[in-house]
Tab-separated table of C-alpha atoms and ligand atoms in Angstrom:
chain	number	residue	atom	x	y	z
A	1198	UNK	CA	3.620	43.063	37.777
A	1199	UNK	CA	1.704	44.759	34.728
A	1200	UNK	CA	-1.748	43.075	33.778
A	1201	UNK	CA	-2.046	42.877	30.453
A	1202	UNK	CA	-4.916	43.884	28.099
A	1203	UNK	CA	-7.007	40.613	27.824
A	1204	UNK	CA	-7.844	40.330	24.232
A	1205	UNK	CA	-4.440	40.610	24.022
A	1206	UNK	CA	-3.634	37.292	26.360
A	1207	UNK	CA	-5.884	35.513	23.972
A	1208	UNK	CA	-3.866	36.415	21.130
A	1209	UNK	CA	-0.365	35.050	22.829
A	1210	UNK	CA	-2.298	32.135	24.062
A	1211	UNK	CA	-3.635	30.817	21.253
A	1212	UNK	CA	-0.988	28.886	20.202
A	1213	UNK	CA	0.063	27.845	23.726
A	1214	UNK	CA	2.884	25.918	23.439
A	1215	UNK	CA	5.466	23.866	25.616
A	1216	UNK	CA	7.553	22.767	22.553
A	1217	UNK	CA	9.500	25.915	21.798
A	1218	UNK	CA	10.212	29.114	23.330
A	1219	UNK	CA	10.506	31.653	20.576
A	1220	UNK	CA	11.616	35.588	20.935
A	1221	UNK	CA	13.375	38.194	19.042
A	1222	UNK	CA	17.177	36.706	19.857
A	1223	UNK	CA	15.664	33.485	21.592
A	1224	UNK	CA	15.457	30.017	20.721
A	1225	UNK	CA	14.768	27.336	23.392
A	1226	UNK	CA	13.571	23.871	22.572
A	1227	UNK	CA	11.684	22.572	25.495
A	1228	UNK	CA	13.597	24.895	27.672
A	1229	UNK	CA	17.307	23.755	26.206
A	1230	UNK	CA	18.798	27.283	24.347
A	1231	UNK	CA	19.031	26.112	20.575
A	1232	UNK	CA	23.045	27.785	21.003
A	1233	UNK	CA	23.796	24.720	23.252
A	1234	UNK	CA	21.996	22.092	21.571
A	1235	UNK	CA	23.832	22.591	18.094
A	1236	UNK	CA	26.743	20.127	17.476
A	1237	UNK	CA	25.700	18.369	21.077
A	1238	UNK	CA	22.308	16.949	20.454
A	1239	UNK	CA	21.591	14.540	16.817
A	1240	UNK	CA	18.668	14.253	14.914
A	1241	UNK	CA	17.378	11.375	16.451
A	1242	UNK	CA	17.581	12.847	20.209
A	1243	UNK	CA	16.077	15.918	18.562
A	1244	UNK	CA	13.082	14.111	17.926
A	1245	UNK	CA	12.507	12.360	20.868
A	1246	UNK	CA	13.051	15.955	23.281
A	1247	UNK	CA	10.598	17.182	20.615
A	1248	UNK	CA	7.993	14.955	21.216
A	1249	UNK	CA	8.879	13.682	24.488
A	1250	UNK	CA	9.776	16.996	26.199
A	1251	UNK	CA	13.039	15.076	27.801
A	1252	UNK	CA	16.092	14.161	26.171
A	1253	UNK	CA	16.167	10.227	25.429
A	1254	UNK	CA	19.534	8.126	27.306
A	1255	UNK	CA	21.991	7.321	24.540
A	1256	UNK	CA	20.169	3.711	24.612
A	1257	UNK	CA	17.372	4.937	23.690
A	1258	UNK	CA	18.247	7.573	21.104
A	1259	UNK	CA	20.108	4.700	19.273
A	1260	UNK	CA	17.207	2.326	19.559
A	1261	UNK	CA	15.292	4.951	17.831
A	1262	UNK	CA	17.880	6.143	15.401
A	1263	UNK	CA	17.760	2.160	14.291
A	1264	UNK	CA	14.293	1.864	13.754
A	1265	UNK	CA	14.245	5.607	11.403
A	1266	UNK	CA	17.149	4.215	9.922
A	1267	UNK	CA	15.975	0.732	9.034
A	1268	UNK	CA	12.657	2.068	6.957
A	1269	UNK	CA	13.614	5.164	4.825
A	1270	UNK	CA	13.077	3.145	1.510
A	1271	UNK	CA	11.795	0.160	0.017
A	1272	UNK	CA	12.663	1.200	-3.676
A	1273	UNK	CA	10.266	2.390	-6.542
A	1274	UNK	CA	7.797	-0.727	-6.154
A	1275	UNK	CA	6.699	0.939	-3.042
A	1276	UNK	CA	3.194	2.921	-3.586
A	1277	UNK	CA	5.000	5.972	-1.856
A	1278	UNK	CA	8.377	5.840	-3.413
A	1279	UNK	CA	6.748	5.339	-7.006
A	1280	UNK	CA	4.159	8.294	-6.039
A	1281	UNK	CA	7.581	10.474	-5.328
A	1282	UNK	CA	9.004	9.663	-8.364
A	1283	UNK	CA	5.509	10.239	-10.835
A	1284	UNK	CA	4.826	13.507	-9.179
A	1285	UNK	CA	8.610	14.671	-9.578
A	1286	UNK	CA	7.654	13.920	-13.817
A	1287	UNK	CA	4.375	16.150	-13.560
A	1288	UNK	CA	6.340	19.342	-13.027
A	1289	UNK	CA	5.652	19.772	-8.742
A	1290	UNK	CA	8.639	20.800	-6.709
A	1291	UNK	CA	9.773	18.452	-3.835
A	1292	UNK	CA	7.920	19.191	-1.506
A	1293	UNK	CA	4.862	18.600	-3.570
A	1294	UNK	CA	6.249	15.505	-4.705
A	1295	UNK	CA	6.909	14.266	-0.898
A	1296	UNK	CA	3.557	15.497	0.684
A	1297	UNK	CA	1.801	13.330	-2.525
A	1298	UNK	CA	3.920	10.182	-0.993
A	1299	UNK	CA	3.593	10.427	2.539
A	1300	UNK	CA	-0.233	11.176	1.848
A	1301	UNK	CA	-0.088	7.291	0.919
A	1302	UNK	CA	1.279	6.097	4.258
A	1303	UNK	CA	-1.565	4.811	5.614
A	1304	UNK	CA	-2.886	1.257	7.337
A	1305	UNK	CA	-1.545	-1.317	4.678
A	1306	UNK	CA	1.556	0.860	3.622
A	1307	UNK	CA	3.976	2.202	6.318
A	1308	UNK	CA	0.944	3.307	8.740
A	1309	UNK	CA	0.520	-0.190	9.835
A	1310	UNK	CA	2.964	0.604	12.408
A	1311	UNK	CA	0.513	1.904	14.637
A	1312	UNK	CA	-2.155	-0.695	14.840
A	1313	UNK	CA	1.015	-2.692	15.668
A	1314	UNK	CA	1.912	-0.852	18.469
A	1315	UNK	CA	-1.755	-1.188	19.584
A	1316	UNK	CA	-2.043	-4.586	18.947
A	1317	UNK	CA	1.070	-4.943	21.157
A	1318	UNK	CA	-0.353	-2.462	23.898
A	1319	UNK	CA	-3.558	-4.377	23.634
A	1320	UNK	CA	-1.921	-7.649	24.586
A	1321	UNK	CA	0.210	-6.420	27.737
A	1322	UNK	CA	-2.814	-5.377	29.092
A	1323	UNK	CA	-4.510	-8.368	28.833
A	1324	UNK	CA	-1.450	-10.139	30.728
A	1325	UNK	CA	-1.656	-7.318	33.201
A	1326	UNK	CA	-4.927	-7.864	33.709
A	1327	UNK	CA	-3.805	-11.962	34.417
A	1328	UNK	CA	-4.517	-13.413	30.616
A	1329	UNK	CA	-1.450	-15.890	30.249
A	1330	UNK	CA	0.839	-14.456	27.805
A	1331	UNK	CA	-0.346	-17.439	24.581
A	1332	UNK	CA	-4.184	-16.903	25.698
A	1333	UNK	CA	-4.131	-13.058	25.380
A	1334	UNK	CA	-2.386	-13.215	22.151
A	1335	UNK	CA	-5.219	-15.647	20.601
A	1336	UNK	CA	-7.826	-12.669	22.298
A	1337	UNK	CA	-6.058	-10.113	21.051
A	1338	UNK	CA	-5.657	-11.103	17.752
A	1339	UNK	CA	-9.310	-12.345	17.595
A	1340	UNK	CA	-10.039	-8.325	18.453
A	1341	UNK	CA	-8.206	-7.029	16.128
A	1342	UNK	CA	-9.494	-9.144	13.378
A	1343	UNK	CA	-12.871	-8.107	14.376
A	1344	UNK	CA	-12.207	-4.740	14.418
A	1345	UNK	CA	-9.686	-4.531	11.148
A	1346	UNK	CA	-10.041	-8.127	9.341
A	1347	UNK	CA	-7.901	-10.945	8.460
A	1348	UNK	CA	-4.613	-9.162	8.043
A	1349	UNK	CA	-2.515	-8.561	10.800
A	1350	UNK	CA	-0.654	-5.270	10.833
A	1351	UNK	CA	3.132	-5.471	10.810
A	1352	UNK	CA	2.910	-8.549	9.587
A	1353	UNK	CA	3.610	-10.567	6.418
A	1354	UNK	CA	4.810	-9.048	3.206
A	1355	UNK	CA	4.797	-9.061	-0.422
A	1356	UNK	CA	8.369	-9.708	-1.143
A	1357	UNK	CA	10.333	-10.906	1.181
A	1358	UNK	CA	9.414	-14.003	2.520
A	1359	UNK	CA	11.426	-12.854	5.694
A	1360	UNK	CA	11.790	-9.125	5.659
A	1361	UNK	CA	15.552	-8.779	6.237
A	1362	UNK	CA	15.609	-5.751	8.585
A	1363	UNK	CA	13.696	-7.570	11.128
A	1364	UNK	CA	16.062	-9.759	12.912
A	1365	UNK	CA	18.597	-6.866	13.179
A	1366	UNK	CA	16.203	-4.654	14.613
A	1367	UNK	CA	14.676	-7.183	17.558
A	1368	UNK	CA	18.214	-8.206	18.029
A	1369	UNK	CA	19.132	-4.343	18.997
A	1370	UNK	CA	16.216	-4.475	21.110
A	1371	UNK	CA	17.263	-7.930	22.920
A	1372	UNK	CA	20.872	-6.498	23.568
A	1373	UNK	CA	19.043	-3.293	25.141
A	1374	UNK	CA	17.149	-5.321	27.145
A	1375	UNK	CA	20.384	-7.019	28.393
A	1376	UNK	CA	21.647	-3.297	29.260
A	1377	UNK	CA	18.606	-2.418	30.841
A	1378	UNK	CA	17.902	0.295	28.538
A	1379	UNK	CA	14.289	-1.295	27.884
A	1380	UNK	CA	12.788	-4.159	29.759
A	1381	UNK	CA	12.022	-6.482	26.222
A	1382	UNK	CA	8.538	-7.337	26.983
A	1383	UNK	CA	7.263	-5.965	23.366
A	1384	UNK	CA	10.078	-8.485	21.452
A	1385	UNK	CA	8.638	-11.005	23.586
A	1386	UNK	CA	4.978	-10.024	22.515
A	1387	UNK	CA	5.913	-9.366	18.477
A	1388	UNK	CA	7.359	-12.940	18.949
A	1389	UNK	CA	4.316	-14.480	20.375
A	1390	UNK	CA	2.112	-12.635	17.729
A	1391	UNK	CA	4.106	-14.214	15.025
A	1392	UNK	CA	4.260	-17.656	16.411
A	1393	UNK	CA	-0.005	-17.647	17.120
A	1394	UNK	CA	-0.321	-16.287	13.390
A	1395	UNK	CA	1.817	-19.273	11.978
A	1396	UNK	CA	-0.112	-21.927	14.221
A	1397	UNK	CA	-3.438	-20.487	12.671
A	1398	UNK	CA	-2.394	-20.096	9.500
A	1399	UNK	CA	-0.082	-23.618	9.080
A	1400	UNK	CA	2.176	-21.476	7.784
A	1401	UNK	CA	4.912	-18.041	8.369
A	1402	UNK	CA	3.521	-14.740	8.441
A	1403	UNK	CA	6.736	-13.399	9.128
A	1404	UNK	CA	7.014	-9.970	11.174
A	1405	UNK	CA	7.520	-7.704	8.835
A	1406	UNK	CA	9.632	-4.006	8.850
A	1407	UNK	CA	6.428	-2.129	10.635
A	1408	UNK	CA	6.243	-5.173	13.265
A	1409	UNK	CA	9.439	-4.740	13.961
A	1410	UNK	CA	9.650	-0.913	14.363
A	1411	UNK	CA	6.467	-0.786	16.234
A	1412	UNK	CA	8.098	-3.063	19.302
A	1413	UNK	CA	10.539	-0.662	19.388
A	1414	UNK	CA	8.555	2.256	19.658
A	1415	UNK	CA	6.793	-0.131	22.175
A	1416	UNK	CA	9.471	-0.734	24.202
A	1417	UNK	CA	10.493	2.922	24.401
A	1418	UNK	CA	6.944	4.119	25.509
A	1419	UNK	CA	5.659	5.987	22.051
A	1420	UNK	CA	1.921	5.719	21.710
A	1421	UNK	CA	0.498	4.661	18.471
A	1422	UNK	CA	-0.228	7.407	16.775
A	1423	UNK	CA	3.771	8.717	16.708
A	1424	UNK	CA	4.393	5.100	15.301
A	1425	UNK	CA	2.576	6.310	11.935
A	1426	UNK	CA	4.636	9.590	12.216
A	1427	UNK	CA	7.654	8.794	13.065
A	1428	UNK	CA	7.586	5.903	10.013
A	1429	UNK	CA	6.637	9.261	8.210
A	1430	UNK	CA	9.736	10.611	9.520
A	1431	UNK	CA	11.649	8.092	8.333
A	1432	UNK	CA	10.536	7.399	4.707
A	1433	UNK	CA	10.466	10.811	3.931
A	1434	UNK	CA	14.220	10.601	3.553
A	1435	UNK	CA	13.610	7.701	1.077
A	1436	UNK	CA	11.270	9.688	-0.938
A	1437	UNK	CA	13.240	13.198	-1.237
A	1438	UNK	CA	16.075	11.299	-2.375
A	1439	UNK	CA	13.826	9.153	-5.266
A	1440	UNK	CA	12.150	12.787	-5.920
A	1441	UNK	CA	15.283	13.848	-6.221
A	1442	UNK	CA	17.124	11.246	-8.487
A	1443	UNK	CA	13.961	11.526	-10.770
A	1444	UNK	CA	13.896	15.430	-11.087
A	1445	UNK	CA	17.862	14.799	-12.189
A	1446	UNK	CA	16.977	11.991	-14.288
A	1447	UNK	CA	14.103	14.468	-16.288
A	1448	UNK	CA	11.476	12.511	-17.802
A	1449	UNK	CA	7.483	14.109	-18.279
A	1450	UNK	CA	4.765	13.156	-16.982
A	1451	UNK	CA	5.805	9.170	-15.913
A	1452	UNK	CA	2.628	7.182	-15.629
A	1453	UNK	CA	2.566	3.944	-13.299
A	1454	UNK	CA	3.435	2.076	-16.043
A	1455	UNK	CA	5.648	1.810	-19.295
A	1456	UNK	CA	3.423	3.696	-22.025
A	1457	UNK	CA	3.540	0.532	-24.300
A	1458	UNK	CA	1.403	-0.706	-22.070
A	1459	UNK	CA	-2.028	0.302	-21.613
A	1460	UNK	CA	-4.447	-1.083	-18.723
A	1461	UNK	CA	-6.803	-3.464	-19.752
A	1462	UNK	CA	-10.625	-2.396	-19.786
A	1463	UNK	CA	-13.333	-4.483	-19.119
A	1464	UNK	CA	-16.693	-1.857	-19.303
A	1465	UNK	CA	-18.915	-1.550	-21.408
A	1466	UNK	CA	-18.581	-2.604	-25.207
A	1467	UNK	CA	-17.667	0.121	-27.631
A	1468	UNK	CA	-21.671	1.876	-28.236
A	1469	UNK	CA	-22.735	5.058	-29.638
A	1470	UNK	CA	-24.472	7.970	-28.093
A	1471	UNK	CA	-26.662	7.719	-31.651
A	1472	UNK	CA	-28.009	4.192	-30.354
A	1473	UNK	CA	-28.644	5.426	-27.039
A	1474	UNK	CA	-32.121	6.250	-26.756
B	1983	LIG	C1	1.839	-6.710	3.223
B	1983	LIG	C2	0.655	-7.518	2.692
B	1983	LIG	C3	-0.297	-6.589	1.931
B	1983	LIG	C4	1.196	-8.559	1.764
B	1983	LIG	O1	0.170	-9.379	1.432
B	1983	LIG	P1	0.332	-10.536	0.331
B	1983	LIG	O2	1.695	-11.106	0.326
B	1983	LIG	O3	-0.154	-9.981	-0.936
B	1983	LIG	O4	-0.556	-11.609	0.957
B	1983	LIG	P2	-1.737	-12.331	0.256
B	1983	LIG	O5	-2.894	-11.390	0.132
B	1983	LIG	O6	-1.223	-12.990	-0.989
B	1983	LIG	O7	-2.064	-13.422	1.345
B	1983	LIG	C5	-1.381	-14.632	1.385
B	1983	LIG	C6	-1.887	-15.403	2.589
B	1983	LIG	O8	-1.194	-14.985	3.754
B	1983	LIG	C7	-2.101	-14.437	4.680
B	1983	LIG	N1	-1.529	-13.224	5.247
B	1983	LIG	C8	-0.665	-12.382	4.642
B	1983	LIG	N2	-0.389	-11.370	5.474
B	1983	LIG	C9	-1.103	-11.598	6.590
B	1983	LIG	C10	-1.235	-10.892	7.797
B	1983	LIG	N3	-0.575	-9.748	7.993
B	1983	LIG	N4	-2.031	-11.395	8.750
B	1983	LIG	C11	-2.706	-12.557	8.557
B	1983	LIG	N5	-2.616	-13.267	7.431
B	1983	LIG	C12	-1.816	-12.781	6.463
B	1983	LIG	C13	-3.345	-14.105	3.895
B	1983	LIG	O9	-4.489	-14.150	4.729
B	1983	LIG	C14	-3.353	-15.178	2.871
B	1983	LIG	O10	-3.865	-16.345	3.442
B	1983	LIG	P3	-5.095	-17.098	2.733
B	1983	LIG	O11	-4.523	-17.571	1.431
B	1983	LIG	O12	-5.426	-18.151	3.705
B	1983	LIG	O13	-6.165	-16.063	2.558
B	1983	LIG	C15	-0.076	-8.192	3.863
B	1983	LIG	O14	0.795	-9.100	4.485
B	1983	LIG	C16	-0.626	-7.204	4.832
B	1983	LIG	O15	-1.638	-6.547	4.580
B	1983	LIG	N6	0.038	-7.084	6.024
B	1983	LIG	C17	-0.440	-6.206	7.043
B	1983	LIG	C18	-0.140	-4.746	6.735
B	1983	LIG	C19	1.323	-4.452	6.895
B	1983	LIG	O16	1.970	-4.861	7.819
B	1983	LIG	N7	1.841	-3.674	5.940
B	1983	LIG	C20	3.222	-3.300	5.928
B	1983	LIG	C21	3.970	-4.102	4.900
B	1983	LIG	S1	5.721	-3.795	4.997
């Protein structure tokens, strides 16, 4: 067995990785040679051994597949899909134009995902701890308001008065359940949440897209912070093809807005620097 020079161990280990094993001729992802995976293993079961380490049952590589599916776009109203398409019109190449949207993703757009997923986590611990299921959702949510304010991530939404890929989604994850491919308990919580917000509030805060996602990243054991990323994931593919449309449609320099109309202003009256003393 040769020792090697030490300064030189430093350098190999300084990325120390157990993602991917890369050599002159070599390619193994998580151990699995990159020759066997191609044509056998999909995108969605890609990510999961990439992040996971394992490959993901067929259950759960569909459950997952559903929920990257269900979010890639929300058209050009979006902040991110709109920050595609004006960055496409300044002259940036896509990938410029995709890092400026996903930049945007954060806790009221898209990365609400993952205070969902905590908000969910928070509240099975409470009933593990022996909080019944209604009481730990009223101390949970009183937590989280203290901690983020009145609005309840995953929850609620400016257009659609119920958010049409919700249902769908929770209904994949009920049928799951059924199979045994997940054991349901974060529908049951998402459902709870829901219910306590529209008892407070006298009326529905419906679950909303990144509700619905996050009990499925729940129920298949993703901590919070991949919530955010794999959302990223997902809407990426909504924003390269808007970045894309707009680069075909042309257009310079698009502004938020139609250029006949100019944001009101409401500073300072018109002065001059003559009757400033
Ligand atoms: C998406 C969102 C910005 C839409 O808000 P909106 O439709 O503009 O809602 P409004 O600000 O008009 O609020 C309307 C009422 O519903 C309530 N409400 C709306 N969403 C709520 C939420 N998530 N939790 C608690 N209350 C909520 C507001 O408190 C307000 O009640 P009030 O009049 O008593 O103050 C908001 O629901 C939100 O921030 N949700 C959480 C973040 C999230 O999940 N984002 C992803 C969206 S897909």
């Amino acid at each position: 067995m040769s020792i090697k020079d030490p300064s030189r161990q430093l350098a190999e280990d300084w990325w120390e990785t157990r993602i991917i094993d890369m050599q002159p001729g070599v390619i193994r992802y998580r151990g699995y040679p990159v020759e066997e995976l191609i044509g056998n293993v999909g995108f969605a079961q890609m990510i999961w051994l990439m992040l996971r380490g394992e490959l993901p049952s067929r259950g759960q590589a569909d459950l997952l597949e559903a929920a990257l599916m269900a979010a890639v776009d929300h058209g050009p109203q979006a902040p991110s899909i709109a920050i595609a398409r004006m960055a496409t019109t300044c002259g940036v190449g896509l990938n410029s134009a995709m890092a400026s949207a996903v930049n945007v993703l954060g806790d009221v757009h898209g990365g609400a995902g993952e205070q969902a997923v905590e908000l969910y986590l928070d509240i099975a611990s409470r009933v593990d701890a022996g909080t019944a299921m209604a009481q730990a959702v009223e101390q949970a949510l009183d937590a989280f308001v203290d901690a983020h304010g009145k609005f309840i991530s995953g929850f609620g939404h400016r257009f659609h008065p119920v958010d049409p890929r919700t249902a769908p989604l929770l209904a994949l994850v009920d049928r799951a359940a059924t199979e045994g491919i997940v054991d349901g308990r974060f529908a049951m919580i998402g459902r709870a949440v829901e219910a306590c917000l529209e008892a407070r509030k006298g009326k529905r805060i419906p679950m909303n897209i990144d509700g619905a996602t996050a009990v499925i990243y729940a129920e298949l054991g993703f901590p919070p912070p991949l919530a955010r990323g794999l959302f990223c994931l997902s809407r990426s593919v909504g924003i390269l093809a808007h970045a894309w449309e707009q680069t075909q449609q042309g257009g310079r320099n698009k502004g938020p807005i139609p250029r006949q109309f100019i944001g009101s202003y409401s500073g300072h009256p018109p002065r001059s620097l003559k009757e400033t003393p």
